Coordinates of C-alpha atoms in Angstrom, one line a residue:
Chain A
X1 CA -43.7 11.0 21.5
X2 CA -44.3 14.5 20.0
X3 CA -45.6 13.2 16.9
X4 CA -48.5 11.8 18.9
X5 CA -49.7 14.0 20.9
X6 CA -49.4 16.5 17.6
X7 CA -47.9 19.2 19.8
X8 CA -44.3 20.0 18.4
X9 CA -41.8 19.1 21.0
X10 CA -38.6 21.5 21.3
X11 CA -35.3 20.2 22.6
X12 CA -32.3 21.9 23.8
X13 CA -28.8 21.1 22.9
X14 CA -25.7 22.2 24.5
X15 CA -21.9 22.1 22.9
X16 CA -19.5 21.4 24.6
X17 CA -18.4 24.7 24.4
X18 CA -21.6 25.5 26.1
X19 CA -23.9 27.4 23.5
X20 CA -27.1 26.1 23.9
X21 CA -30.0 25.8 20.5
X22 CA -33.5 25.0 20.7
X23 CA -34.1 22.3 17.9
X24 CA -37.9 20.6 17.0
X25 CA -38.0 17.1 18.6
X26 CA -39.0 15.3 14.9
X27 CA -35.9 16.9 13.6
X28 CA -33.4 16.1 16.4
X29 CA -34.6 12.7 16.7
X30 CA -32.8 11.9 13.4
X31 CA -29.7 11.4 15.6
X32 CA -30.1 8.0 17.1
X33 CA -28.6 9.1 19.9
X34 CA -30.8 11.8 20.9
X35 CA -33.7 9.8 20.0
X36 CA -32.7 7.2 22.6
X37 CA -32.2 9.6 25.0
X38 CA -36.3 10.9 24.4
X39 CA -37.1 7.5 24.5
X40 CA -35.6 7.0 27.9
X41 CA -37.5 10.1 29.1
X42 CA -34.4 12.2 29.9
X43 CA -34.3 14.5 27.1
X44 CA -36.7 17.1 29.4
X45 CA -33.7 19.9 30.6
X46 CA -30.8 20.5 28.4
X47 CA -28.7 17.5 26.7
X48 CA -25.5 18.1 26.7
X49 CA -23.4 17.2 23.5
X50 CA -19.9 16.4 24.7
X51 CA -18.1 15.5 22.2
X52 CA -20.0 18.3 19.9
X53 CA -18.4 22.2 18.9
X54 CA -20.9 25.1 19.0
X55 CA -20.1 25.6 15.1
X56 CA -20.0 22.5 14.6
X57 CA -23.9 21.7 16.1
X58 CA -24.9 24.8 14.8
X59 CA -24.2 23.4 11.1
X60 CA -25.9 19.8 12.0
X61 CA -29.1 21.3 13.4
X62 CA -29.3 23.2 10.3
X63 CA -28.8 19.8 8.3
X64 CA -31.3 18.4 10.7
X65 CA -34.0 20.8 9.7
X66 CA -33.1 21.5 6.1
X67 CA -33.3 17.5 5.8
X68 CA -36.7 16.6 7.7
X69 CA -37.8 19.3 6.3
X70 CA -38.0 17.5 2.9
X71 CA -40.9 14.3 2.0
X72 CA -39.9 11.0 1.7
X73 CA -38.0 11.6 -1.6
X74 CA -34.7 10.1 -1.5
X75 CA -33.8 12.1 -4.9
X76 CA -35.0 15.5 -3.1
X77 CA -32.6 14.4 0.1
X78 CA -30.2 13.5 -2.0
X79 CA -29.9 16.4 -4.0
X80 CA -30.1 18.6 -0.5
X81 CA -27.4 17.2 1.1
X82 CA -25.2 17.9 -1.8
X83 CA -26.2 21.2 -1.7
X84 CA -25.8 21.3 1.9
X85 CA -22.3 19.7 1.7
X86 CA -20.9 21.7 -1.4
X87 CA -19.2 25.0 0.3
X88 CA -17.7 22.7 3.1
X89 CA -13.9 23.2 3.6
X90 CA -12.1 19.8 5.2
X91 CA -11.3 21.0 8.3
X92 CA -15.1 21.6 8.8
X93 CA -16.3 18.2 6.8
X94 CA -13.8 16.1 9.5
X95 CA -15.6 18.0 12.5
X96 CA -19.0 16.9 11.0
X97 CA -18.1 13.1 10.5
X98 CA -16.9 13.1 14.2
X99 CA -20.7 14.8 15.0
X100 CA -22.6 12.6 12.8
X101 CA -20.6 9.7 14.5
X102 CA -21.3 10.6 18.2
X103 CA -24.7 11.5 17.2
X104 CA -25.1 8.4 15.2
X105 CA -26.9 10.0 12.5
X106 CA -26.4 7.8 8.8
X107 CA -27.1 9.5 6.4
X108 CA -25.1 12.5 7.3
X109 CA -22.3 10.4 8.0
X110 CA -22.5 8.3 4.7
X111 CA -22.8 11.8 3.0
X112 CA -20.0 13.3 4.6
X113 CA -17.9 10.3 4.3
X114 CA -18.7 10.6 0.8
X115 CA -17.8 14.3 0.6
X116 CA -14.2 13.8 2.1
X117 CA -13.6 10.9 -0.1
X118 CA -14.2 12.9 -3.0
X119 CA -12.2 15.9 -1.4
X120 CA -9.1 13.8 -1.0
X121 CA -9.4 11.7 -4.3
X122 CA -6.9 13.6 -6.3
X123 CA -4.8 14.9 -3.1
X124 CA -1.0 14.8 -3.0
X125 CA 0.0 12.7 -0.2
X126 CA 1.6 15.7 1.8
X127 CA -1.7 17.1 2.0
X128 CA -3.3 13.8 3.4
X129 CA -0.5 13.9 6.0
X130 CA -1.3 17.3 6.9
X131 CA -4.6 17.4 7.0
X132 CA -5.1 13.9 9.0
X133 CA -2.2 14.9 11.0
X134 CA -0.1 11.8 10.5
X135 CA 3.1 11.5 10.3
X136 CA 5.6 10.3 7.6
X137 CA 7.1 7.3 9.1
X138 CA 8.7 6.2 6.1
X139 CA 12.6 6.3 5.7
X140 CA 13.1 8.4 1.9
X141 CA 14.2 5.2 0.8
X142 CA 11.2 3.4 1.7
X143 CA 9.0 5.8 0.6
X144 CA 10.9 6.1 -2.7
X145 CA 10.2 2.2 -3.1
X146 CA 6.2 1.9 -2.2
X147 CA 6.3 5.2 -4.6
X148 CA 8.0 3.4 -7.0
X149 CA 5.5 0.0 -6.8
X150 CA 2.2 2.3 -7.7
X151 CA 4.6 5.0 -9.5
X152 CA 0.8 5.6 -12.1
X153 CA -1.3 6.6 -9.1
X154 CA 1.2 9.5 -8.6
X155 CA 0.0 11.7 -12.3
X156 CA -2.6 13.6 -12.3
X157 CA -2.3 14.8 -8.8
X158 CA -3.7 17.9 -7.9
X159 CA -1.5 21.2 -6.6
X160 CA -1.4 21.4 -3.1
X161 CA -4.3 24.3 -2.1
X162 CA -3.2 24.1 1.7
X163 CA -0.1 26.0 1.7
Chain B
X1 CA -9.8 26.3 11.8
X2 CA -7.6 23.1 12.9
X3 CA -5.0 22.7 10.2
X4 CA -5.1 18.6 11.8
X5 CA -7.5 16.9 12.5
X6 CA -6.0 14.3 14.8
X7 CA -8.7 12.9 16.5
X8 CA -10.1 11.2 13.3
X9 CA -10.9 7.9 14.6
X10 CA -9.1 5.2 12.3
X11 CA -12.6 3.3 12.1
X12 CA -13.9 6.4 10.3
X13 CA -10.8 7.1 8.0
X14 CA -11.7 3.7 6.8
X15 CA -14.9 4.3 6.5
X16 CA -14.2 7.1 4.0
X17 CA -11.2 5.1 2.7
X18 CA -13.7 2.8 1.6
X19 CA -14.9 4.8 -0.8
X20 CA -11.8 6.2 -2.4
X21 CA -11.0 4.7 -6.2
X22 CA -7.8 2.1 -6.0
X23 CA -5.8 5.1 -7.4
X24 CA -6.3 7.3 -4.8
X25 CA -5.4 4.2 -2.3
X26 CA -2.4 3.1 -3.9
X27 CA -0.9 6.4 -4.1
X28 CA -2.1 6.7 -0.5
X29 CA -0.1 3.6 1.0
X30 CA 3.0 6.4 0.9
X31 CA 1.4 8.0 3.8
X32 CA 2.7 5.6 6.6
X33 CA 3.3 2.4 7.0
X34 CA -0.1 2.1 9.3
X35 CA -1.8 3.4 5.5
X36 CA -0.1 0.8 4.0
X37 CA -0.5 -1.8 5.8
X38 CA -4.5 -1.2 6.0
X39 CA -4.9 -0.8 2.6
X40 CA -3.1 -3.7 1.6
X41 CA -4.5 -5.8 4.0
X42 CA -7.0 -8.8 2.8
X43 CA -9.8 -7.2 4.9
X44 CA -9.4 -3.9 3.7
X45 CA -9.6 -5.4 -0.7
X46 CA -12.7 -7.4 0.4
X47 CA -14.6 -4.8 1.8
X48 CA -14.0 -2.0 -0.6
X49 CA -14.9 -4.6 -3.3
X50 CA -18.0 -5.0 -1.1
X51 CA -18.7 -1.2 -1.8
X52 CA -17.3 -1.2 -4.9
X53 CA -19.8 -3.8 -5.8
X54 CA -22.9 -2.6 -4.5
X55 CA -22.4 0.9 -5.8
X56 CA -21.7 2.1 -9.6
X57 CA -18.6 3.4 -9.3
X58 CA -15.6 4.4 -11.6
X59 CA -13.4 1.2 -10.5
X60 CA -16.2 -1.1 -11.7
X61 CA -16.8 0.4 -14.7
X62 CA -13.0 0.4 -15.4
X63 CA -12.6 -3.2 -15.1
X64 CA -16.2 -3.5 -17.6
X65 CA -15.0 -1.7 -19.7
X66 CA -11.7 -3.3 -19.6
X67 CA -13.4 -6.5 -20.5
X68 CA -15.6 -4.9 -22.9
X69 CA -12.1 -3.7 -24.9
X70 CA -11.4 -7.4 -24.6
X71 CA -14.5 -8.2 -26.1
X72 CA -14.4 -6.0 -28.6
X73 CA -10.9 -7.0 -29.7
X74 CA -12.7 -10.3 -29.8
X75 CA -15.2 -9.7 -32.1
X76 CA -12.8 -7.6 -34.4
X77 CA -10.2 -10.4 -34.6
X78 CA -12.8 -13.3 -34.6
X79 CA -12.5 -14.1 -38.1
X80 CA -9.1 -15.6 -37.3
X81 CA -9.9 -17.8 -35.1
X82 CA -8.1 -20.7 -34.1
X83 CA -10.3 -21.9 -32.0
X84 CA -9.6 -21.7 -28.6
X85 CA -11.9 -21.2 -25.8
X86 CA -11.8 -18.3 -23.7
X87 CA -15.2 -17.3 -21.2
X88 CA -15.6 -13.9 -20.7
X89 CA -17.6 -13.0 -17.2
X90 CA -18.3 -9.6 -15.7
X91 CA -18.2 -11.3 -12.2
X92 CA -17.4 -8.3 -10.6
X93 CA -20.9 -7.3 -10.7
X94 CA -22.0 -10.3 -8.1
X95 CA -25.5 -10.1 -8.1
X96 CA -26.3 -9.5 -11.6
X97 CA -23.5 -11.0 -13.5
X98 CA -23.7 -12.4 -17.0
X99 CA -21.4 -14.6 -18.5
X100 CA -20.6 -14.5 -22.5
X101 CA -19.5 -17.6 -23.5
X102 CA -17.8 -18.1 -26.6
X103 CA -15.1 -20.0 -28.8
X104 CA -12.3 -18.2 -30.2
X105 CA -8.9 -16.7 -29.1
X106 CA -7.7 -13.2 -30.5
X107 CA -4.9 -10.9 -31.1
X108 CA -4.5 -8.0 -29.4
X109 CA -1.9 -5.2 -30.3
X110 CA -0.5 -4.4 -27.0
X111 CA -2.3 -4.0 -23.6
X112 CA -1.7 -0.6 -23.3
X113 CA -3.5 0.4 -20.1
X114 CA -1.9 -2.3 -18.4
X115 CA 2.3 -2.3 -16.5
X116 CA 2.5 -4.7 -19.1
X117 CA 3.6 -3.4 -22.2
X118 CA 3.3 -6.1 -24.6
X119 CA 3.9 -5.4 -28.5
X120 CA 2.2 -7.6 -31.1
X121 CA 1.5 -10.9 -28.7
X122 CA -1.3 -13.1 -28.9
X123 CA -3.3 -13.4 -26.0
X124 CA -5.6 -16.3 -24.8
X125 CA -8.5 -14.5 -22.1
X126 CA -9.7 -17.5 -19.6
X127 CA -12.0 -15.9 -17.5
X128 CA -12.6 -13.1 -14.6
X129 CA -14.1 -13.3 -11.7
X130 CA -14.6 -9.6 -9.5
X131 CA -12.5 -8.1 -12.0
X132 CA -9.3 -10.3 -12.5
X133 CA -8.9 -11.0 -15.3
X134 CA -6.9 -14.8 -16.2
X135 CA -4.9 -15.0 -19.1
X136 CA -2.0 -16.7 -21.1
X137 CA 0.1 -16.1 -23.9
X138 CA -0.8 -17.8 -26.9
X139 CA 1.8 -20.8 -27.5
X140 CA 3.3 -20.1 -23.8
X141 CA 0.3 -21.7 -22.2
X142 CA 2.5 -22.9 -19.1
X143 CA 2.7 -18.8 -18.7
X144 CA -0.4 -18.2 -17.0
X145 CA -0.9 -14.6 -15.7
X146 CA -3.5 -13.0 -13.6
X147 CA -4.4 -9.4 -14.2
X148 CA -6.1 -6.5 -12.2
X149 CA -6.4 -4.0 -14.2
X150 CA -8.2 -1.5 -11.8
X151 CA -4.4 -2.1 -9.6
X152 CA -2.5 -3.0 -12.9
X153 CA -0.7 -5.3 -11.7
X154 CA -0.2 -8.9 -12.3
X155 CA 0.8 -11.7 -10.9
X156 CA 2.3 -14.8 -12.9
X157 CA 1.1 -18.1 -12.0
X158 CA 3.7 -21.5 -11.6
X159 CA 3.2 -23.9 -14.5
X160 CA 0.4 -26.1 -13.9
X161 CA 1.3 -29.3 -12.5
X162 CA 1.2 -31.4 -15.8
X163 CA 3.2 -29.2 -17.8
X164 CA 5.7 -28.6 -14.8
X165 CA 5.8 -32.8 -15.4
X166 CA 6.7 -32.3 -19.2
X167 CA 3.4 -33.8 -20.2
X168 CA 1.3 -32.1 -22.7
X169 CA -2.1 -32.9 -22.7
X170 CA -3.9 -32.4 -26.1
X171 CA -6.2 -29.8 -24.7
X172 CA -7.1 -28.1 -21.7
X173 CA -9.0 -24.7 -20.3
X174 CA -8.7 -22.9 -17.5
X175 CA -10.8 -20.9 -15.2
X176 CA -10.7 -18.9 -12.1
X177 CA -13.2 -18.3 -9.5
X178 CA -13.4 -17.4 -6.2
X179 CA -13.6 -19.7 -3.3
X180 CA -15.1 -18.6 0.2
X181 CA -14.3 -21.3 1.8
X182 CA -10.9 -20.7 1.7
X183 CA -11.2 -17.1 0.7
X184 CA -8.9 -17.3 -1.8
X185 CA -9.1 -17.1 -5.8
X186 CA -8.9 -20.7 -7.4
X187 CA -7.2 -21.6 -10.7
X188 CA -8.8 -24.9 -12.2
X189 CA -7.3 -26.6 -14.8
X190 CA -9.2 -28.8 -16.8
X191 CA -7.5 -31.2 -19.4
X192 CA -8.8 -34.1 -21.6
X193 CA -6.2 -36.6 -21.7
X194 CA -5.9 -36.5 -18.1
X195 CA -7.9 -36.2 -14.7
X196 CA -9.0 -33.0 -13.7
X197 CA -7.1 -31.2 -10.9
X198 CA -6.4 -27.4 -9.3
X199 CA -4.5 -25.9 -7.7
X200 CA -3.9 -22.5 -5.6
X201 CA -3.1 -18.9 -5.9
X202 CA -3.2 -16.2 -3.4
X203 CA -3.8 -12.5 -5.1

C-alpha cells in the first residue's frame, strides 16, 4: 500500500458520465469500496464509478481530500463536514447519499443522512412527495383521516421553497 | 438539477427517516400508505428509539423533560400528600438510567402538552419505561392510561383483572416495563390482599 512504500499513490476515477479525476490513494481509500478494489490489485488503469455523476464525484473527491486532509480530531471532522455540507441544495444532498452508498463511505453517508433529515424536518408533505418522487396514494378522504390522527405535527410547517 | 429523486433506495430513506423527530414522522405517514405503514410499523419505533437513545436528541429530551414537569409538579404539590406511591424512571435513557423513587401522589392542573386536556384532575404517575409514561386518575384507579408524550397519544388500559372481578384490594401499585422476550410493554399489578399477577398491553 502507498502508505508503505511512502510514495503517494494517485488513482483515477471515472463517472459514469465518463469525466475522469486523479485523486491521492490515502484519500480515495476512505471509500470501502475503492479500498477493496487496491487491495485486490486492480485499482492500476482507471476505476470506473458506475453508479457515480461527474458532479456528483467531483463534490465527493473534494470531501475526500478536505476530510483526510484533517488529524485524527473527530471535533475538527466534524465541524468540516458541516461546513462542507451547509450550501448543499437536496437535489444534490440525495445524489451524494446514493455516492456515499455505492462507495460505502460512513461517515459521509451518516453526515449526509443527517443533512437531509434536518432539511426535511419542517417540510410540508407536498414537498416530501415531490422531492422523493412518490406519489399520493391516498384517497382525500384517507388522507384527511391519517391528517386528522397526528392533526399537531401539521403547525409549524414551513412554506413550501420548491415552487 | 432532478426535481425527483426516484431512485432513492427505500433502505436509505429509512436510514434518514431514522433520524427525523416523531413530529416530522407523524406528519409524514400522509405521504403514502408505503410511509405509513413503515413508520408505524413495530420495527421501524424500535429502531429509531435505538437512535433516539444512543444520541441526545430533541425527542429524548422531550420526554425528560416531560418527566422532569412531572417531577416538579411533584415536589410543588408534595406537602399534600396522600400518600401514594408513584416511581418516577428516565428509562428511556437505557444505559444510564436512574430511577427516583419516592412516596407521594400529586395534583396537576391540566396536562397541557398532552391530546388530553384534563382540567383540575388528580393524577397518580406509576412509572415510565423508554418514555411511556403509566398513569391513573386519582380515585378511578381501574382507569389506567399509558401516555407517550413525544406521539401524544394514549392508550387506556382494560381494568385490571381484580377490579374487573368487583374486588378491591386494600392496596396495590403498578408498574410497567419492557419485556424482550415478548417484545412487548408489560403492565404488573401488584396488590396486598391478594396474589400478584400481570397482564398484557401492546403499544
Amino acid at each position: 500500500m502507498a502508505a508503505e512504500t511512502g510514495t503517494p499513490t494517485t488513482l483515477t476515477l471515472k463517472s459514469n458520465d465518463d469525466e475522469l479525476f486523479s485523486v491521492a490513494e490515502s484519500a480515495a481509500i476512505l471509500s470501502v469500496t475503492i479500498r477493496n478494489m487496491v487491495e485486490d490489485g486492480c485499482a492500476g488503469g482507471v476505476i470506473p464509478l458506475d453508479n457515480v455523476d461527474g458532479k456528483t464525484l467531483a463534490s465527493v473527491i473534494t470531501y475526500m481530500n478536505g476530510i483526510s486532509a484533517i488529524p485524527a480530531d473527530e471535533e475538527k471532522k466534524k465541524s468540516y463536514r458541516d461546513k462542507f455540507l451547509s450550501d448543499k441544495d437536496f437535489e444534490t444532498l440525495a445524489d451524494m447519499v446514493l455516492a456515499a452508498n455505492y462507495l460505502n463511505m460512513s461517515c459521509l453517508m451518516d453526515a449526509v443522512s443527517a443533512k437531509i433529515a434536518q432539511v426535511m424536518e419542517k417540510k410540508s408533505v407536498g414537498w416530501v412527495r415531490r422531492k422523493f418522487g412518490i406519489e399520493n396514494d391516498y384517497t382525500p378522504e384517507e388522507e384527511a383521516a391519517v391528517k386528522e390522527e397526528h392533526k399537531w405535527t401539521f403547525e409549524g410547517v414551513e412554506t413550501d421553497d420548491d415552487n | 438539477m432532478k426535481e425527483e429523486i426516484e431512485n432513492l433506495q427505500e433502505e436509505i430513506i429509512e436510514e434518514v427517516l431514522y433520524i427525523l423527530p416523531i413530529k416530522s414522522l407523524l406528519r409524514f405517514k400522509c405521504v403514502s400508505k408505503r410511509w405509513r405503514s413503515l413508520i408505524s410499523s413495530k420495527r421501524f419505533a424500535k429502531e429509531h428509539l435505538k437512535k433516539k437513545s444512543s444520541t441526545s436528541t430533541n425527542d429524548s429530551d422531550f420526554s425528560r423533560r416531560t418527566l422532569y414537569s412531572f417531577y416538579r409538579w411533584h415536589n410543588y404539590c408534595g406537602s399534600d400528600s396522600v400518600g401514594s406511591i408513584f416511581h418516577l424512571g428516565q428509562c428511556n435513557l437505557p444505559s444510564e438510567t436512574t430511577t427516583t423513587e419516592t412516596s407521594s401522589s400529586f395534583n396537576l392542573q391540566s396536562l397541557t402538552a398532552a391530546t388530553l386536556s384534563i382540567d383540575s384532575i388528580s393524577i397518580v404517575l406509576y412509572g415510565s419505561c423508554n418514555g411511556l409514561i403509566l398513569f391513573s386518575m386519582l380515585h378511578l384507579v381501574n382507569s389506567l392510561l399509558i401516555w407517550n408524550p413525544a406521539t401524544r397519544q394514549a392508550k387506556k388500559l382494560p381494568p385490571p383483572y381484580l377490579l374487573s372481578q368487583g374486588m378491591w384490594p386494600s392496596c396495590f401499585f403498578h408498574g410497567i416495563g419492557y419485556d424482550e422476550s415478548t417484545d412487548d410493554y408489560k403492565v404488573v399489578n401488584i396488590s396486598k390482599d391478594f396474589s400478584p399477577y400481570h397482564y398484557q398491553t401492546h403499544i
